[in-house]
PDB file of C-alpha atoms in Angstrom:
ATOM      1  CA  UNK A   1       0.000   0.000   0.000  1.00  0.00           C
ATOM      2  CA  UNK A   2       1.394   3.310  -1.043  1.00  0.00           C
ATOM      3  CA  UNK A   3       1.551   6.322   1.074  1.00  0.00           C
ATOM      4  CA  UNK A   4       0.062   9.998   0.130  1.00  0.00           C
ATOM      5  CA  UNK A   5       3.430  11.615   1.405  1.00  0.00           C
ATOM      6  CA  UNK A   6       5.783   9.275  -0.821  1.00  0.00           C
ATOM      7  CA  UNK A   7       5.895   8.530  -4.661  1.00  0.00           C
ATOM      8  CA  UNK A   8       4.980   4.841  -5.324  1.00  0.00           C
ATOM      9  CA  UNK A   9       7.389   3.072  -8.292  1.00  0.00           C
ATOM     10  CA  UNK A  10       6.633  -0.072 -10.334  1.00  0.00           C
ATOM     11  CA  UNK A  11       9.159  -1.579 -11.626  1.00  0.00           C
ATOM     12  CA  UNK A  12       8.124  -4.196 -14.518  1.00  0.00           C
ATOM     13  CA  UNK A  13      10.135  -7.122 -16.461  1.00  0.00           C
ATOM     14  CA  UNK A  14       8.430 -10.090 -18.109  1.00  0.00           C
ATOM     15  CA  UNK A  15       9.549 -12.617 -15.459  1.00  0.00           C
ATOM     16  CA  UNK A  16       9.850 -10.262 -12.527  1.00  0.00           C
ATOM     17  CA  UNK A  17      12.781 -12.220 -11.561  1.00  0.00           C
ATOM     18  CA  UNK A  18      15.805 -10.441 -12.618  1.00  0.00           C
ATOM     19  CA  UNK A  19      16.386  -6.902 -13.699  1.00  0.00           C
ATOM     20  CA  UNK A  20      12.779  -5.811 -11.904  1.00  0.00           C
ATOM     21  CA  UNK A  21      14.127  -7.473  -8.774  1.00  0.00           C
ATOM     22  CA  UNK A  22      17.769  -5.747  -8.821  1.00  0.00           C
ATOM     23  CA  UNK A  23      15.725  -2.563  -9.417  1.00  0.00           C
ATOM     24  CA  UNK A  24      13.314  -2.888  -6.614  1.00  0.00           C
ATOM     25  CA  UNK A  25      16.425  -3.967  -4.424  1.00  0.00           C
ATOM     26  CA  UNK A  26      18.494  -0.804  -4.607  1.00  0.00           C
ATOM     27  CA  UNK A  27      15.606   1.197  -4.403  1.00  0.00           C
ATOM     28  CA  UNK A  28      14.851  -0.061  -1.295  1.00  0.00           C
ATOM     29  CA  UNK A  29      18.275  -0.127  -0.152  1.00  0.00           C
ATOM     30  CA  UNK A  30      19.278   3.480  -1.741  1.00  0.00           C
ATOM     31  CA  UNK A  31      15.126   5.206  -0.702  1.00  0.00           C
ATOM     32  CA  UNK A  32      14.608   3.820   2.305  1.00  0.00           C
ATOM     33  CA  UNK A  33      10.934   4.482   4.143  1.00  0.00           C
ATOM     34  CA  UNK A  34      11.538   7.373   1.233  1.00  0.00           C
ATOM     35  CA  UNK A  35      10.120   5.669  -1.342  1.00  0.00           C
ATOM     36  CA  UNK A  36       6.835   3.105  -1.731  1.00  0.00           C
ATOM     37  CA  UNK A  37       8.690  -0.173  -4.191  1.00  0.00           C
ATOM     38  CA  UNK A  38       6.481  -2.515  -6.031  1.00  0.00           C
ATOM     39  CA  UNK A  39       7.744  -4.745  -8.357  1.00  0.00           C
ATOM     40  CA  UNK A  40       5.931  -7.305 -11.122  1.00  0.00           C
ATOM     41  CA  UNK A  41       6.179  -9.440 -13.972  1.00  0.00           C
ATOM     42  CA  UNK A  42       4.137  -9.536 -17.043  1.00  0.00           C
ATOM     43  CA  UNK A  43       4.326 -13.729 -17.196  1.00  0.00           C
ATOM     44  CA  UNK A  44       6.335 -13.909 -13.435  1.00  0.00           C
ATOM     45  CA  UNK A  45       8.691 -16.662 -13.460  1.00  0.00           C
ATOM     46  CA  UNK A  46       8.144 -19.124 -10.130  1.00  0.00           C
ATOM     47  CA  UNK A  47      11.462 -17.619  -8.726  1.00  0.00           C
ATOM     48  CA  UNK A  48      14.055 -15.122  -8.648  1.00  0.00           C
ATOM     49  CA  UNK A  49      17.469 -15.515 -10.836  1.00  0.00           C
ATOM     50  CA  UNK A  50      19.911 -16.823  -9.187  1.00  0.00           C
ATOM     51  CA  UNK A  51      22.771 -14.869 -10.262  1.00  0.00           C
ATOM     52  CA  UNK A  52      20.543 -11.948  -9.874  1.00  0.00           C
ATOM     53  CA  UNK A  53      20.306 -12.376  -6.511  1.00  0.00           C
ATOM     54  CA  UNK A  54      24.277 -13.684  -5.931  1.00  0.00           C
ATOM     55  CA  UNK A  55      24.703 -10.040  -8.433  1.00  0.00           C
ATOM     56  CA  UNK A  56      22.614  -8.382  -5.515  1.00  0.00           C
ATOM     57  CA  UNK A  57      24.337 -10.076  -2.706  1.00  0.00           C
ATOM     58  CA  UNK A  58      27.550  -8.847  -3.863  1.00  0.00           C
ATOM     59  CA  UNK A  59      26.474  -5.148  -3.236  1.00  0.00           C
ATOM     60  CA  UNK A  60      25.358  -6.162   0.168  1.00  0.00           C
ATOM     61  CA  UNK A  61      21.658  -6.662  -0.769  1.00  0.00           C
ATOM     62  CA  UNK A  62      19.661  -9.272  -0.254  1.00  0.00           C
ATOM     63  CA  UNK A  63      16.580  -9.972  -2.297  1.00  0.00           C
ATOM     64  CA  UNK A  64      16.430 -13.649  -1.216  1.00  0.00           C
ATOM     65  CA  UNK A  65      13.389 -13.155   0.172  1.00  0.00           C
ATOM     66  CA  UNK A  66      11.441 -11.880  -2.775  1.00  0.00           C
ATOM     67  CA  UNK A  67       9.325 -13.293  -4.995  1.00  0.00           C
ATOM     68  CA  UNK A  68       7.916 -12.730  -8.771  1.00  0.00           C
ATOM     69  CA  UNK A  69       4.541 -11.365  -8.932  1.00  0.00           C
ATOM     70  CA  UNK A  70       1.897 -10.700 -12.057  1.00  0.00           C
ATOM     71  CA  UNK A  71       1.406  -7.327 -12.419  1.00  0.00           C
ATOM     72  CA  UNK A  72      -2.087  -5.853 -12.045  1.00  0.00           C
ATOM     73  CA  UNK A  73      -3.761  -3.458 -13.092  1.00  0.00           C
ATOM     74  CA  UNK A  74      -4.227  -2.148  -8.969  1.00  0.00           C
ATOM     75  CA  UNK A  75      -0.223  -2.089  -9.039  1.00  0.00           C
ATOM     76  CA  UNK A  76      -0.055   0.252 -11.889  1.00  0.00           C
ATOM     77  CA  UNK A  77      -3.009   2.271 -10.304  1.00  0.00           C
ATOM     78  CA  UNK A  78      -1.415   2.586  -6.895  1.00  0.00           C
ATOM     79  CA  UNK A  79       2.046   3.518  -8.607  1.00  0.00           C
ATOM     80  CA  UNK A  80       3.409   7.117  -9.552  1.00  0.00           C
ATOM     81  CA  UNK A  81       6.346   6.559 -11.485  1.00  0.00           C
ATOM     82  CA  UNK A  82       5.979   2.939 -13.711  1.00  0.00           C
ATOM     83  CA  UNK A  83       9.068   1.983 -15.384  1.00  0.00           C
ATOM     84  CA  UNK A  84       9.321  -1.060 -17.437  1.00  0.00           C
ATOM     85  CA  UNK A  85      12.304  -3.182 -18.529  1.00  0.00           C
ATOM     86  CA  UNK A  86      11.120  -5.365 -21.723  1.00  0.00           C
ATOM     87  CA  UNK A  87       7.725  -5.977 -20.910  1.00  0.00           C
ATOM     88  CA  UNK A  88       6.217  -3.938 -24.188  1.00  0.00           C
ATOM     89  CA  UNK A  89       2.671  -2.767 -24.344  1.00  0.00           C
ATOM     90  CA  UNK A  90       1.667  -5.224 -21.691  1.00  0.00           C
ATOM     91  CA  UNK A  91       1.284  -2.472 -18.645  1.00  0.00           C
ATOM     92  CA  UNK A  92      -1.486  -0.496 -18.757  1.00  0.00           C
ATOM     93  CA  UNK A  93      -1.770   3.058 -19.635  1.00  0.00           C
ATOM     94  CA  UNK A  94      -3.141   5.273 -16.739  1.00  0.00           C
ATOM     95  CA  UNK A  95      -3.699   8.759 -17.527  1.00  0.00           C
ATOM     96  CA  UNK A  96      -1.324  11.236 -15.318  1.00  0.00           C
ATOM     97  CA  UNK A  97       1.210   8.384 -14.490  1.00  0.00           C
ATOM     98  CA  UNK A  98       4.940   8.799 -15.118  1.00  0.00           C
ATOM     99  CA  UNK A  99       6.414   6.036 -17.549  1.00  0.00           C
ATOM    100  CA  UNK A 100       9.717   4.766 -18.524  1.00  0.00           C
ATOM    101  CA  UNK A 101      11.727   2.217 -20.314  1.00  0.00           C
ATOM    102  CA  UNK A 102      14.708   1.326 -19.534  1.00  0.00           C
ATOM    103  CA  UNK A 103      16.205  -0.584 -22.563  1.00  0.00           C
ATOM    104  CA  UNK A 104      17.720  -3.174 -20.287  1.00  0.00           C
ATOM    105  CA  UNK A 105      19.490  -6.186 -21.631  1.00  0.00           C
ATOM    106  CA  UNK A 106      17.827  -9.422 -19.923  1.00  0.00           C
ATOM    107  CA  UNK A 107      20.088 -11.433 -17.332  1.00  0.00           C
ATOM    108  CA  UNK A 108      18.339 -14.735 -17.643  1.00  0.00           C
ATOM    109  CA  UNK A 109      20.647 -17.726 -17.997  1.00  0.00           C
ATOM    110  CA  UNK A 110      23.584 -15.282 -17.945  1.00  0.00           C
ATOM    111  CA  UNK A 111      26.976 -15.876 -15.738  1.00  0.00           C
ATOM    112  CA  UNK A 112      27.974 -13.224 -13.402  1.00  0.00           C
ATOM    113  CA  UNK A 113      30.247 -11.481 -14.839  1.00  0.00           C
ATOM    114  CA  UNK A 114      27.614 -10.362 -17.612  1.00  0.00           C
ATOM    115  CA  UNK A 115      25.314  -9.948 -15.126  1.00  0.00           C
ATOM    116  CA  UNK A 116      27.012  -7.569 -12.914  1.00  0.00           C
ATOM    117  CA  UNK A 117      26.978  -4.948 -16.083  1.00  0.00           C
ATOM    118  CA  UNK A 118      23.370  -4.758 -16.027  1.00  0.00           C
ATOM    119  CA  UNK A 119      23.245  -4.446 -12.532  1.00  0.00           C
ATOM    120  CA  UNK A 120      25.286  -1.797 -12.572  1.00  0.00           C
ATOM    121  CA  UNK A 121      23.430  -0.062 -15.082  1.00  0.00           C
ATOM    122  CA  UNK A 122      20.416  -0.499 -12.644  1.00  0.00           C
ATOM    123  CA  UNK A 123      22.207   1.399 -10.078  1.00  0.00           C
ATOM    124  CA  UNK A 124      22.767   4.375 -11.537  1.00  0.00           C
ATOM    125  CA  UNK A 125      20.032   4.306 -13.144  1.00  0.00           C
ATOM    126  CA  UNK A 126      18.191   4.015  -9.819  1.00  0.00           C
ATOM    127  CA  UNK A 127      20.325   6.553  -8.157  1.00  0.00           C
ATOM    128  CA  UNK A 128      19.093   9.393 -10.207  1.00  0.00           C
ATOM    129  CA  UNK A 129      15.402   8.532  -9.715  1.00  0.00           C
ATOM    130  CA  UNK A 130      16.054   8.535  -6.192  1.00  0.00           C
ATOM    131  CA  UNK A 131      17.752  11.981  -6.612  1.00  0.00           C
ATOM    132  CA  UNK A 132      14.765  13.569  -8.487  1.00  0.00           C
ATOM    133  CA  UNK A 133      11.961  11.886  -6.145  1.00  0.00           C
ATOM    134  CA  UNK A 134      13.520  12.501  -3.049  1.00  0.00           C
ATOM    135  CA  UNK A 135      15.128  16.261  -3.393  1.00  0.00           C
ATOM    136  CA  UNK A 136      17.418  16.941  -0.560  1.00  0.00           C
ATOM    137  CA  UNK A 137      15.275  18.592   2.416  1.00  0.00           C
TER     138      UNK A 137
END
């Protein structure tokens, strides 16, 4: 459940078990209680990516404990900022929402070593949405 004081953001893959995950992950970690995080999947795998999560672990986060979701039309409804990573034209359209793609290259059955690029990529990427929803006070 989002909260009036804080911008809600969707992040959404096809599988909601990779770059989605990493996304959500850092936002948490990098927002805090800043920031309302829902992520989804357009067909949600039954679990995370493992090297997305060992990816994760090696920046001291753990997203063990998350798991893929479908993504709703409530989610999208509930969210402020909806940024999608693949998924196409299967999020809907709400009028006054703000959306993104990030042209993300897809970690599934990747080693580590090409995963930690992307995750990388996340991270910044992540950093300056944090920086423009949460302006220093």
């Amino acid at each position: 459940m989002t909260t009036p004081s804080r911008p809600a953001v969707l992040f959404v893959c096809v599988h909601n078990a990779g770059r989605s995950q990493m996304a959500a992950g850092y936002l948490r970690e990098l927002a805090g209680d800043r920031v309302d995080v829902l992520s989804a999947g357009s067909e949600p795998a039954d679990r995370l990516n493992p090297v997305a999560v060992e990816a994760m672990a090696e920046e001291g986060i753990d997203i063990t404990a998350n798991t893929p979701a479908i993504l709703t039309t409530e989610a999208v409804r509930e969210s402020d900022v909806v940024i999608t990573m693949g998924c196409g034209d299967t999020c809907p359209i709400f009028p006054g929402k703000r959306y993104e793609d990030w042209e993300l290259t897809d970690p599934a059955g990747l080693p580590l070593d090409q995963v930690r690029p992307i995750r990388d990529d996340i991270r910044r990427r992540v950093e300056a949405l944090v920086a423009e929803l949460t302006p220093a006070d």
